[in-house]
């Protein structure tokens, strides 16, 4: 008895090779490798290198299964992505350390001791800051605070993002009472001087100001205690500005 044979299953013709992952990996890997050696763009190399590594591994796996024909480009993207990620990560850590580095006050005045009027506060890069005694308006309701800066270092001092807090006793004055009249420049070249001016609304009964000042976002705060003209004491033994962490006031930014 002859049994009929079942018709064979139709053979599906193979589709085009799926080379997209390997190609994308190679492109991203090459870009990451080009950027990983640049200090400030090293984080971008990490962002590009990680997907290059992942796509390269996936593309190579496709090639092993016969679904793709560009195994070498996929492996190239994988290894360039891995190398760029490693180098970029190291440089990114160094970059973050550079950006977060704070220039500290090196003089005793302004750090360990409150600086007085006309006392120079020095920073590690050669920048100096001096504040004379504030000048009162005729009515006595407004004081003008001058901040005199000089760059005695060998490199430009970057002053963007300067901040000033004004305290009376332990109370920080709100930002609306501290107004910037003459702002600081973006940078101060070696040997260059600059004077910034603020006007401050004087609270009733105030005899002195505590001033916390940072000349730029890369600088630590220095601390001053300045008497107001005609005040009873010079403020040398006072504790104005001792409380640096007031939460109620605003900051006057340059």
PDB file of C-alpha atoms in Angstrom:
ATOM      1  CA  UNK A   1       0.000   0.000   0.000  1.00  0.00           C
ATOM      2  CA  UNK A   2       1.458   3.230  -1.075  1.00  0.00           C
ATOM      3  CA  UNK A   3       0.943   6.184   1.299  1.00  0.00           C
ATOM      4  CA  UNK A   4       0.807   9.625  -0.168  1.00  0.00           C
ATOM      5  CA  UNK A   5       3.734  11.817   0.753  1.00  0.00           C
ATOM      6  CA  UNK A   6       2.982  15.128   2.427  1.00  0.00           C
ATOM      7  CA  UNK A   7       3.995  18.146   0.487  1.00  0.00           C
ATOM      8  CA  UNK A   8       7.269  19.582   1.817  1.00  0.00           C
ATOM      9  CA  UNK A   9       7.165  22.906   3.734  1.00  0.00           C
ATOM     10  CA  UNK A  10       8.095  25.784   1.484  1.00  0.00           C
ATOM     11  CA  UNK A  11      11.594  27.077   2.090  1.00  0.00           C
ATOM     12  CA  UNK A  12      11.550  30.781   3.027  1.00  0.00           C
ATOM     13  CA  UNK A  13      14.225  32.640   1.089  1.00  0.00           C
ATOM     14  CA  UNK A  14      16.754  34.320   3.414  1.00  0.00           C
ATOM     15  CA  UNK A  15      16.177  38.031   4.055  1.00  0.00           C
ATOM     16  CA  UNK A  16      18.773  40.783   3.693  1.00  0.00           C
ATOM     17  CA  UNK A  17      21.536  40.801   6.325  1.00  0.00           C
ATOM     18  CA  UNK A  18      20.723  42.747   9.479  1.00  0.00           C
ATOM     19  CA  UNK A  19      23.856  44.851   9.656  1.00  0.00           C
ATOM     20  CA  UNK A  20      22.369  47.906  11.335  1.00  0.00           C
ATOM     21  CA  UNK A  21      23.641  47.238  14.846  1.00  0.00           C
ATOM     22  CA  UNK A  22      27.216  46.614  13.765  1.00  0.00           C
ATOM     23  CA  UNK A  23      27.263  49.711  11.554  1.00  0.00           C
ATOM     24  CA  UNK A  24      25.806  51.928  14.292  1.00  0.00           C
ATOM     25  CA  UNK A  25      28.315  50.532  16.768  1.00  0.00           C
ATOM     26  CA  UNK A  26      31.246  51.353  14.514  1.00  0.00           C
ATOM     27  CA  UNK A  27      30.036  54.907  13.889  1.00  0.00           C
ATOM     28  CA  UNK A  28      29.513  55.587  17.588  1.00  0.00           C
ATOM     29  CA  UNK A  29      32.811  53.931  18.486  1.00  0.00           C
ATOM     30  CA  UNK A  30      34.779  56.070  16.031  1.00  0.00           C
ATOM     31  CA  UNK A  31      33.135  59.272  17.323  1.00  0.00           C
ATOM     32  CA  UNK A  32      33.778  58.262  20.922  1.00  0.00           C
ATOM     33  CA  UNK A  33      37.417  57.462  20.154  1.00  0.00           C
ATOM     34  CA  UNK A  34      37.864  60.865  18.524  1.00  0.00           C
ATOM     35  CA  UNK A  35      36.416  62.705  21.531  1.00  0.00           C
ATOM     36  CA  UNK A  36      37.819  60.691  24.430  1.00  0.00           C
ATOM     37  CA  UNK A  37      41.202  62.440  24.223  1.00  0.00           C
ATOM     38  CA  UNK A  38      39.688  65.929  24.515  1.00  0.00           C
ATOM     39  CA  UNK A  39      39.592  66.984  28.174  1.00  0.00           C
ATOM     40  CA  UNK A  40      36.355  68.960  28.168  1.00  0.00           C
ATOM     41  CA  UNK A  41      34.488  66.621  25.787  1.00  0.00           C
ATOM     42  CA  UNK A  42      35.511  63.416  27.532  1.00  0.00           C
ATOM     43  CA  UNK A  43      32.038  62.993  29.140  1.00  0.00           C
ATOM     44  CA  UNK A  44      30.536  62.975  25.625  1.00  0.00           C
ATOM     45  CA  UNK A  45      32.911  60.146  24.691  1.00  0.00           C
ATOM     46  CA  UNK A  46      31.550  58.107  27.599  1.00  0.00           C
ATOM     47  CA  UNK A  47      27.975  58.782  26.488  1.00  0.00           C
ATOM     48  CA  UNK A  48      28.809  57.584  22.958  1.00  0.00           C
ATOM     49  CA  UNK A  49      31.162  54.777  23.941  1.00  0.00           C
ATOM     50  CA  UNK A  50      28.752  52.812  26.136  1.00  0.00           C
ATOM     51  CA  UNK A  51      26.080  52.332  23.420  1.00  0.00           C
ATOM     52  CA  UNK A  52      28.851  51.572  20.895  1.00  0.00           C
ATOM     53  CA  UNK A  53      30.008  48.750  23.159  1.00  0.00           C
ATOM     54  CA  UNK A  54      26.484  47.388  23.644  1.00  0.00           C
ATOM     55  CA  UNK A  55      25.506  47.612  19.973  1.00  0.00           C
ATOM     56  CA  UNK A  56      28.819  46.090  18.905  1.00  0.00           C
ATOM     57  CA  UNK A  57      28.261  43.062  21.128  1.00  0.00           C
ATOM     58  CA  UNK A  58      24.711  42.655  19.778  1.00  0.00           C
ATOM     59  CA  UNK A  59      25.902  43.088  16.178  1.00  0.00           C
ATOM     60  CA  UNK A  60      28.643  40.473  16.605  1.00  0.00           C
ATOM     61  CA  UNK A  61      26.088  38.070  18.058  1.00  0.00           C
ATOM     62  CA  UNK A  62      23.889  38.546  14.993  1.00  0.00           C
ATOM     63  CA  UNK A  63      26.851  37.804  12.755  1.00  0.00           C
ATOM     64  CA  UNK A  64      27.544  34.545  14.629  1.00  0.00           C
ATOM     65  CA  UNK A  65      23.939  33.480  14.049  1.00  0.00           C
ATOM     66  CA  UNK A  66      24.248  34.239  10.348  1.00  0.00           C
ATOM     67  CA  UNK A  67      21.815  37.167  10.533  1.00  0.00           C
ATOM     68  CA  UNK A  68      24.457  39.765   9.669  1.00  0.00           C
ATOM     69  CA  UNK A  69      27.550  39.913   7.513  1.00  0.00           C
ATOM     70  CA  UNK A  70      29.522  42.711   9.204  1.00  0.00           C
ATOM     71  CA  UNK A  71      31.092  40.932  12.143  1.00  0.00           C
ATOM     72  CA  UNK A  72      34.383  42.829  11.888  1.00  0.00           C
ATOM     73  CA  UNK A  73      32.763  46.296  11.888  1.00  0.00           C
ATOM     74  CA  UNK A  74      30.652  45.225  14.858  1.00  0.00           C
ATOM     75  CA  UNK A  75      33.742  44.073  16.751  1.00  0.00           C
ATOM     76  CA  UNK A  76      35.514  47.278  15.760  1.00  0.00           C
ATOM     77  CA  UNK A  77      32.688  49.335  17.237  1.00  0.00           C
ATOM     78  CA  UNK A  78      32.693  47.176  20.371  1.00  0.00           C
ATOM     79  CA  UNK A  79      36.406  47.597  21.070  1.00  0.00           C
ATOM     80  CA  UNK A  80      36.643  51.270  20.129  1.00  0.00           C
ATOM     81  CA  UNK A  81      33.588  51.952  22.285  1.00  0.00           C
ATOM     82  CA  UNK A  82      35.114  50.068  25.220  1.00  0.00           C
ATOM     83  CA  UNK A  83      38.456  51.859  24.932  1.00  0.00           C
ATOM     84  CA  UNK A  84      36.870  55.294  24.481  1.00  0.00           C
ATOM     85  CA  UNK A  85      34.622  54.692  27.477  1.00  0.00           C
ATOM     86  CA  UNK A  86      37.563  53.774  29.692  1.00  0.00           C
ATOM     87  CA  UNK A  87      39.713  56.743  28.636  1.00  0.00           C
ATOM     88  CA  UNK A  88      36.785  59.157  28.681  1.00  0.00           C
ATOM     89  CA  UNK A  89      35.772  58.027  32.176  1.00  0.00           C
ATOM     90  CA  UNK A  90      39.261  58.727  33.558  1.00  0.00           C
ATOM     91  CA  UNK A  91      39.419  62.180  31.962  1.00  0.00           C
ATOM     92  CA  UNK A  92      35.849  62.937  33.080  1.00  0.00           C
ATOM     93  CA  UNK A  93      36.818  62.292  36.698  1.00  0.00           C
ATOM     94  CA  UNK A  94      39.795  64.635  36.326  1.00  0.00           C
ATOM     95  CA  UNK A  95      37.547  67.222  34.671  1.00  0.00           C
ATOM     96  CA  UNK A  96      35.044  67.105  37.519  1.00  0.00           C
ATOM     97  CA  UNK A  97      37.864  67.527  40.013  1.00  0.00           C
ATOM     98  CA  UNK A  98      39.071  70.606  38.128  1.00  0.00           C
ATOM     99  CA  UNK A  99      35.612  72.150  37.864  1.00  0.00           C
ATOM    100  CA  UNK A 100      34.810  71.522  41.523  1.00  0.00           C
ATOM    101  CA  UNK A 101      38.142  72.810  42.799  1.00  0.00           C
ATOM    102  CA  UNK A 102      37.660  75.783  45.118  1.00  0.00           C
ATOM    103  CA  UNK A 103      40.281  78.509  45.536  1.00  0.00           C
ATOM    104  CA  UNK A 104      40.707  78.878  49.284  1.00  0.00           C
ATOM    105  CA  UNK A 105      41.525  81.921  51.403  1.00  0.00           C
ATOM    106  CA  UNK A 106      45.201  81.672  52.399  1.00  0.00           C
ATOM    107  CA  UNK A 107      45.432  84.698  54.704  1.00  0.00           C
ATOM    108  CA  UNK A 108      44.533  84.411  58.368  1.00  0.00           C
ATOM    109  CA  UNK A 109      42.278  87.429  57.964  1.00  0.00           C
ATOM    110  CA  UNK A 110      39.074  86.431  56.252  1.00  0.00           C
ATOM    111  CA  UNK A 111      39.361  82.762  57.161  1.00  0.00           C
ATOM    112  CA  UNK A 112      40.435  82.082  60.747  1.00  0.00           C
ATOM    113  CA  UNK A 113      39.750  85.673  61.813  1.00  0.00           C
ATOM    114  CA  UNK A 114      37.181  88.168  60.613  1.00  0.00           C
ATOM    115  CA  UNK A 115      38.851  90.778  58.414  1.00  0.00           C
ATOM    116  CA  UNK A 116      38.344  94.436  59.301  1.00  0.00           C
ATOM    117  CA  UNK A 117      38.216  97.590  57.218  1.00  0.00           C
ATOM    118  CA  UNK A 118      41.199  98.012  54.856  1.00  0.00           C
ATOM    119  CA  UNK A 119      42.525  94.541  55.779  1.00  0.00           C
ATOM    120  CA  UNK A 120      43.575  92.516  52.737  1.00  0.00           C
ATOM    121  CA  UNK A 121      42.207  89.011  52.304  1.00  0.00           C
ATOM    122  CA  UNK A 122      44.315  86.812  50.019  1.00  0.00           C
ATOM    123  CA  UNK A 123      43.321  83.799  47.935  1.00  0.00           C
ATOM    124  CA  UNK A 124      45.488  80.938  46.791  1.00  0.00           C
ATOM    125  CA  UNK A 125      45.658  82.113  43.176  1.00  0.00           C
ATOM    126  CA  UNK A 126      46.911  85.608  44.075  1.00  0.00           C
ATOM    127  CA  UNK A 127      43.557  87.397  44.102  1.00  0.00           C
ATOM    128  CA  UNK A 128      43.241  89.927  46.941  1.00  0.00           C
ATOM    129  CA  UNK A 129      40.058  91.489  48.330  1.00  0.00           C
ATOM    130  CA  UNK A 130      39.906  94.615  50.506  1.00  0.00           C
ATOM    131  CA  UNK A 131      36.858  96.406  51.901  1.00  0.00           C
ATOM    132  CA  UNK A 132      37.020  99.936  53.347  1.00  0.00           C
ATOM    133  CA  UNK A 133      34.587 101.124  55.998  1.00  0.00           C
ATOM    134  CA  UNK A 134      31.089 101.452  54.480  1.00  0.00           C
ATOM    135  CA  UNK A 135      29.825 104.937  53.665  1.00  0.00           C
ATOM    136  CA  UNK A 136      26.425 106.008  54.972  1.00  0.00           C
ATOM    137  CA  UNK A 137      23.981 108.146  53.049  1.00  0.00           C
ATOM    138  CA  UNK A 138      22.930 111.511  54.484  1.00  0.00           C
ATOM    139  CA  UNK A 139      19.848 109.944  56.013  1.00  0.00           C
ATOM    140  CA  UNK A 140      21.859 107.030  57.400  1.00  0.00           C
ATOM    141  CA  UNK A 141      19.374 104.561  55.918  1.00  0.00           C
ATOM    142  CA  UNK A 142      21.645 103.258  53.141  1.00  0.00           C
ATOM    143  CA  UNK A 143      25.273 102.162  53.257  1.00  0.00           C
ATOM    144  CA  UNK A 144      27.605 101.809  50.281  1.00  0.00           C
ATOM    145  CA  UNK A 145      29.944  98.828  50.499  1.00  0.00           C
ATOM    146  CA  UNK A 146      33.006  98.856  48.257  1.00  0.00           C
ATOM    147  CA  UNK A 147      34.814  95.624  47.391  1.00  0.00           C
ATOM    148  CA  UNK A 148      38.271  96.237  45.945  1.00  0.00           C
ATOM    149  CA  UNK A 149      39.910  93.378  44.084  1.00  0.00           C
ATOM    150  CA  UNK A 150      43.393  93.020  42.667  1.00  0.00           C
ATOM    151  CA  UNK A 151      44.850  90.069  40.785  1.00  0.00           C
ATOM    152  CA  UNK A 152      48.424  89.608  41.990  1.00  0.00           C
ATOM    153  CA  UNK A 153      48.687  86.109  40.519  1.00  0.00           C
ATOM    154  CA  UNK A 154      50.067  84.951  37.202  1.00  0.00           C
ATOM    155  CA  UNK A 155      46.809  83.798  35.615  1.00  0.00           C
ATOM    156  CA  UNK A 156      43.429  85.362  34.970  1.00  0.00           C
ATOM    157  CA  UNK A 157      41.001  85.169  37.901  1.00  0.00           C
ATOM    158  CA  UNK A 158      37.530  84.058  36.800  1.00  0.00           C
ATOM    159  CA  UNK A 159      34.942  85.966  38.804  1.00  0.00           C
ATOM    160  CA  UNK A 160      31.622  84.774  37.402  1.00  0.00           C
ATOM    161  CA  UNK A 161      28.993  84.012  40.032  1.00  0.00           C
ATOM    162  CA  UNK A 162      30.286  86.192  42.896  1.00  0.00           C
ATOM    163  CA  UNK A 163      28.114  86.187  46.032  1.00  0.00           C
ATOM    164  CA  UNK A 164      27.665  88.567  48.952  1.00  0.00           C
ATOM    165  CA  UNK A 165      25.774  87.934  52.211  1.00  0.00           C
ATOM    166  CA  UNK A 166      25.271  90.802  54.652  1.00  0.00           C
ATOM    167  CA  UNK A 167      24.565  90.075  58.320  1.00  0.00           C
ATOM    168  CA  UNK A 168      23.567  92.292  61.223  1.00  0.00           C
ATOM    169  CA  UNK A 169      24.337  90.363  64.369  1.00  0.00           C
ATOM    170  CA  UNK A 170      23.237  86.842  63.484  1.00  0.00           C
ATOM    171  CA  UNK A 171      20.490  87.939  61.093  1.00  0.00           C
ATOM    172  CA  UNK A 172      21.131  87.808  57.375  1.00  0.00           C
ATOM    173  CA  UNK A 173      19.629  90.669  55.406  1.00  0.00           C
ATOM    174  CA  UNK A 174      17.283  89.638  52.592  1.00  0.00           C
ATOM    175  CA  UNK A 175      18.426  90.048  49.018  1.00  0.00           C
ATOM    176  CA  UNK A 176      16.074  92.978  48.403  1.00  0.00           C
ATOM    177  CA  UNK A 177      18.108  95.023  50.927  1.00  0.00           C
ATOM    178  CA  UNK A 178      21.436  94.245  49.220  1.00  0.00           C
ATOM    179  CA  UNK A 179      21.641  95.780  45.761  1.00  0.00           C
ATOM    180  CA  UNK A 180      24.520  95.449  43.329  1.00  0.00           C
ATOM    181  CA  UNK A 181      25.444  98.795  41.777  1.00  0.00           C
ATOM    182  CA  UNK A 182      28.804  98.082  40.093  1.00  0.00           C
ATOM    183  CA  UNK A 183      29.221  94.413  39.108  1.00  0.00           C
ATOM    184  CA  UNK A 184      32.438  92.477  38.806  1.00  0.00           C
ATOM    185  CA  UNK A 185      33.875  91.636  35.381  1.00  0.00           C
ATOM    186  CA  UNK A 186      33.851  88.072  34.113  1.00  0.00           C
ATOM    187  CA  UNK A 187      37.600  87.828  34.739  1.00  0.00           C
ATOM    188  CA  UNK A 188      40.453  89.873  36.126  1.00  0.00           C
ATOM    189  CA  UNK A 189      43.795  89.759  34.335  1.00  0.00           C
ATOM    190  CA  UNK A 190      47.126  89.681  36.231  1.00  0.00           C
ATOM    191  CA  UNK A 191      47.889  93.114  37.690  1.00  0.00           C
ATOM    192  CA  UNK A 192      44.374  94.397  37.080  1.00  0.00           C
ATOM    193  CA  UNK A 193      42.240  96.108  39.755  1.00  0.00           C
ATOM    194  CA  UNK A 194      38.467  96.355  40.060  1.00  0.00           C
ATOM    195  CA  UNK A 195      36.011  97.860  42.536  1.00  0.00           C
ATOM    196  CA  UNK A 196      32.510  96.481  42.935  1.00  0.00           C
ATOM    197  CA  UNK A 197      29.873  98.448  44.843  1.00  0.00           C
ATOM    198  CA  UNK A 198      26.768  97.391  46.720  1.00  0.00           C
ATOM    199  CA  UNK A 199      24.177  99.504  48.469  1.00  0.00           C
ATOM    200  CA  UNK A 200      22.689  98.032  51.626  1.00  0.00           C
ATOM    201  CA  UNK A 201      19.579  99.139  53.476  1.00  0.00           C
ATOM    202  CA  UNK A 202      20.686  99.684  57.075  1.00  0.00           C
ATOM    203  CA  UNK A 203      18.367  98.197  59.721  1.00  0.00           C
ATOM    204  CA  UNK A 204      17.474 100.408  62.676  1.00  0.00           C
ATOM    205  CA  UNK A 205      20.039 100.171  65.460  1.00  0.00           C
ATOM    206  CA  UNK A 206      22.732  98.503  63.319  1.00  0.00           C
ATOM    207  CA  UNK A 207      26.295  99.376  64.374  1.00  0.00           C
ATOM    208  CA  UNK A 208      28.261  97.036  62.107  1.00  0.00           C
ATOM    209  CA  UNK A 209      27.983  94.635  59.186  1.00  0.00           C
ATOM    210  CA  UNK A 210      29.136  91.048  58.922  1.00  0.00           C
ATOM    211  CA  UNK A 211      30.012  90.347  55.282  1.00  0.00           C
ATOM    212  CA  UNK A 212      30.474  86.929  53.683  1.00  0.00           C
ATOM    213  CA  UNK A 213      31.887  87.374  50.191  1.00  0.00           C
ATOM    214  CA  UNK A 214      33.022  84.966  47.473  1.00  0.00           C
ATOM    215  CA  UNK A 215      34.482  86.717  44.394  1.00  0.00           C
ATOM    216  CA  UNK A 216      33.397  83.887  42.057  1.00  0.00           C
ATOM    217  CA  UNK A 217      31.800  80.469  41.977  1.00  0.00           C
ATOM    218  CA  UNK A 218      35.293  78.915  42.051  1.00  0.00           C
ATOM    219  CA  UNK A 219      36.236  80.766  45.234  1.00  0.00           C
ATOM    220  CA  UNK A 220      35.643  80.076  48.910  1.00  0.00           C
ATOM    221  CA  UNK A 221      33.942  82.678  51.068  1.00  0.00           C
ATOM    222  CA  UNK A 222      35.993  85.241  52.974  1.00  0.00           C
ATOM    223  CA  UNK A 223      34.569  86.870  56.106  1.00  0.00           C
ATOM    224  CA  UNK A 224      34.591  90.524  57.167  1.00  0.00           C
ATOM    225  CA  UNK A 225      33.231  92.577  60.037  1.00  0.00           C
ATOM    226  CA  UNK A 226      32.997  96.276  59.271  1.00  0.00           C
ATOM    227  CA  UNK A 227      31.806  99.082  61.565  1.00  0.00           C
ATOM    228  CA  UNK A 228      29.282 101.578  60.288  1.00  0.00           C
ATOM    229  CA  UNK A 229      30.372 105.235  60.473  1.00  0.00           C
ATOM    230  CA  UNK A 230      29.496 106.734  63.839  1.00  0.00           C
ATOM    231  CA  UNK A 231      28.831 103.318  65.413  1.00  0.00           C
ATOM    232  CA  UNK A 232      29.781 102.781  69.026  1.00  0.00           C
ATOM    233  CA  UNK A 233      32.272  99.968  68.447  1.00  0.00           C
ATOM    234  CA  UNK A 234      34.796  99.064  65.807  1.00  0.00           C
ATOM    235  CA  UNK A 235      33.501  95.511  65.640  1.00  0.00           C
ATOM    236  CA  UNK A 236      36.882  93.882  66.165  1.00  0.00           C
ATOM    237  CA  UNK A 237      35.662  91.709  69.017  1.00  0.00           C
ATOM    238  CA  UNK A 238      32.133  91.119  67.808  1.00  0.00           C
ATOM    239  CA  UNK A 239      30.707  87.948  66.395  1.00  0.00           C
ATOM    240  CA  UNK A 240      28.827  89.265  63.404  1.00  0.00           C
ATOM    241  CA  UNK A 241      29.044  86.795  60.564  1.00  0.00           C
ATOM    242  CA  UNK A 242      29.747  83.867  62.859  1.00  0.00           C
ATOM    243  CA  UNK A 243      26.575  82.169  61.695  1.00  0.00           C
ATOM    244  CA  UNK A 244      27.339  81.373  58.036  1.00  0.00           C
ATOM    245  CA  UNK A 245      24.365  79.161  57.346  1.00  0.00           C
ATOM    246  CA  UNK A 246      21.337  81.446  57.552  1.00  0.00           C
ATOM    247  CA  UNK A 247      18.392  80.046  55.644  1.00  0.00           C
ATOM    248  CA  UNK A 248      16.056  83.046  55.714  1.00  0.00           C
ATOM    249  CA  UNK A 249      17.880  85.531  53.505  1.00  0.00           C
ATOM    250  CA  UNK A 250      18.564  85.684  49.822  1.00  0.00           C
ATOM    251  CA  UNK A 251      21.888  86.019  48.059  1.00  0.00           C
ATOM    252  CA  UNK A 252      23.019  88.998  46.045  1.00  0.00           C
ATOM    253  CA  UNK A 253      24.730  87.469  43.011  1.00  0.00           C
ATOM    254  CA  UNK A 254      27.057  89.150  40.567  1.00  0.00           C
TER     255      UNK A 254
END
